[in-house]
Amino acid sequence: MKAPILIIGAGLVGSLWAVLLAKRGYQVQVFELRDDPRKAGFACGRSINLAMSHRGWKAVAKAGIEQQIQEQAIPMYGRLMHDTKGGLTHQPYGKEGQAIYSVSRGGLNIELINIADQHPNVSFHFGQKCLNVDLDSTTALFESRHNGQQRQVKAERIFGTDGAFSSVRRSLMKTPRFNYSQSFLSYGYKELHIPPKSDGSHALDKNALHIWPRGQFMMIALPNPDGSFTGTLFLPYEGGSSAFEQLNSDEAILRFFQDQFPDSLQVIPNILEEFHENPTSSLVTIRCSPWRYQDKALIIGDASHAIVPFYGQGMNAGFEDCTILDEMIDTFEGDWGKIFEAFNSSRIKDANAIADLALRNFIEMRDKVADPDFLLRKAIAADLHERHPQFLPLYSQVTFSHIPYSEALQQGLAQDQLFEDILRLPGIHENWKSNPEVDQLFKAWLSKQPSSTAMA
Amino acid sequence: MKAPILIIGAGLVGSLWAVLLAKRGYQVQVFELRDDPRKAGFACGRSINLAMSHRGWKAVAKAGIEQQIQEQAIPMYGRLMHDTKGGLTHQPYGKEGQAIYSVSRGGLNIELINIADQHPNVSFHFGQKCLNVDLDSTTALFESRHNGQQRQVKAERIFGTDGAFSSVRRSLMKTPRFNYSQSFLSYGYKELHIPPKSDGSHALDKNALHIWPRGQFMMIALPNPDGSFTGTLFLPYEGGSSAFEQLNSDEAILRFFQDQFPDSLQVIPNILEEFHENPTSSLVTIRCSPWRYQDKALIIGDASHAIVPFYGQGMNAGFEDCTILDEMIDTFEGDWGKIFEAFNSSRIKDANAIADLALRNFIEMRDKVADPDFLLRKAIAADLHERHPQFLPLYSQVTFSHIPYSEALQQGLAQDQLFEDILRLPGIHENWKSNPEVDQLFKAWLSKQPSSTAMA
């Protein structure tokens, strides 16, 4: 039996990481602030559904629960845009058959905790508030939320998987020259429940991610297995006529939805109740470095790189952290000093890239998906990929590949230049199919790309 | 008598701000962590000298102590670069007669405290550690460092002038959606004292800022009125052969100085003692927003925008905060809600710009000042300014003007393009004087600049 490891935070990343370490024979203790979700259930009302894609699936497969999750996951093959008259436009995410999958955060978390808990070398401790982490002695102090009792836990190594407001990171912040930034959008979000129809079926097309793009703001909806949808309204906190601060009366709320999302009122019967009862939550991007303290502590997932939800990559990125670390255990034969150093020096740029991509995608979702030029670019990109498989559109690199995020971002910027030229071709909206000029521009562009990154 | 105002931090910005508020009849209480520098003296060994320029002089004049400071200030008309053989190159800062002024932080601070203290409506409270600031009730809790006694201080309004590690900012950080970043250079700095010669005179040319530029690192020295210089070595903490971590023996330190700064050894007789006794300090850039809480609290100076010292603008920027706020008291007729809002919405972009400019200038000082192309650019820029006064080089905009930093940064980027073209002219190093092609490029460039910002 190897030396004991302490994981602080039993969310998605923490419980997955416990599984992977347990499989390798490490002794693992997991401490979590909240109560056991298997008994207490999951708090609702402020969690955007998860969209599992390639990077997430790989990690779930490593944990051995791919099949259980697949049974609950709902494939979304593309975006379905709702205009202010209720008209619909569809835009596929990838090739035919490719999809991102709507999964329930709570269900996935419980599966992962169950799998981890089956290992005799893993123990879970719920309702334990982390008061302090002493990095040098790898000792953490916890207080029970139920009886106030405090206990010191000494570990060989500490992993902080305790989310955007990580207490392990708070200890790292006290070390010299720790770089840190927290940056909030001026937007908030509010969950709005779309119940099943009376026959139990979904009230909207269940195999799509629904978007009501309105330029400066938007609403989205993702399907749940019980026939419902989780809708989410993203709106500026203040400023202009469409902002949370303006929606300060029932009349204003109803008028806003009638003007902006009239078709949604048919599927959200109790909009006022939903609006008033669900909190308005903020959207933060957190970046920091270093992520490790010597070979003693490492923060992963949201604790080291919280991002906005618009690329559907928050959980996927955290799970990929686990995949990469797990592979590094082999590469460096369990030498944690080397593992932490390699992970810290290679992964931070990828975390920064997906943070940037997620911020970019907010503009894409709320504004560009309603733009004919944008939809045309997506169609031409898909067509190019079909005919030249080595060309992989940015969205597919992020969502349907394991290409490092930082390379995908670089590729995306290069692709922007290509499509700027293509969309300038005369009559392109009508003549893009089998247009030899498109191919010419593509080949000229491709010849200028570094060969290693142009290929996917 | 107007309502009482609490200033937390009696450093340069806090004591200047106390003077300006006192002059307007506000009741002012100033609390400071350190002891009264008039009695305790100033801690030495880790303060780079200040370089007072236009923005600082304006504020000092407002406080009425321009003359006292001038008597102690030493003009530095340019940079004097030392190569590894002791050879010297001079580069003027501005037009003939223009200079930045080496002033002592301690002397300036004491002058400002004295001036403020002469006002009957100002009281100073030294040795008071700020434990907490309750923003909503504008109440701060202090603890005496001498007897541990705690006291609550209730104010009408609170100004945080408590520096890069501000406790007022720590309270702002607890408010929703506070944006914050702290970013450290991978470099540290160490002060090295250069004593006067035996006859009391300066050991180096006293009217210059001395630079030993070495590409990835550098040393600088600024003159003091007592005949000494304050030298400062800037070096990476680790990595490569020239880093603090490599200088781990007397032999390594001596060899490093002999190789890199041989002429400095003639003026720093006790280099080993200096090196061992002075701490290695870090260099941080801090950005945040908002800077205010309602009309109740505002952070200014390093508390809201700490920058690296390479443009000599840290104090100047903090003093300019005071100048702008003082002018806004007139503009908004003492309506602090409007003043805080206007200051917050206009000044943050300037603070970000000078933060960026200061980071850029580190590369300029440690590397580019040794580059003939760079020195040629400076010479051509000075010549252009001479002949076309509406053209003001970036350095002069920052140092010898009151143009907002964000406009100067924009101008600087535009000027980079101009000089890229000019330096590409064939034979430019020999034929730049009275070269009609330079004038042609300049006029073409000027015609493309927005008229409001091209004029200085």
XYZ file of C-alpha atoms in Angstrom, chain A residues 173 176-187 237-238 282-283, chain B residues 173 176-187 237-238 282-283:
34
model
C -1.920 32.539 -2.549
C 5.665 34.218 -2.540
C 5.009 35.458 -6.073
C 1.744 33.628 -6.673
C 0.056 34.960 -9.798
C -3.713 35.172 -9.594
C -6.605 36.735 -11.405
C -10.357 36.602 -10.965
C -12.357 38.296 -13.678
C -16.153 38.509 -13.668
C -18.397 39.027 -16.647
C -20.821 41.910 -16.338
C -23.481 39.261 -16.984
C -26.623 42.804 -14.504
C -27.187 46.435 -15.405
C -22.239 35.398 -11.569
C -19.728 34.164 -14.150
C -12.427 41.847 -2.695
C -19.614 40.607 -5.399
C -17.906 40.474 -8.785
C -14.700 42.243 -7.834
C -12.106 41.856 -10.569
C -8.573 41.408 -9.346
C -5.194 40.329 -10.604
C -1.738 40.138 -9.081
C 1.041 39.264 -11.464
C 4.678 38.886 -10.402
C 7.710 39.193 -12.598
C 10.072 36.222 -12.497
C 12.680 38.840 -11.496
C 15.114 34.551 -9.395
C 16.069 31.342 -11.166
C 9.714 40.914 -5.755
C 8.036 43.006 -8.458
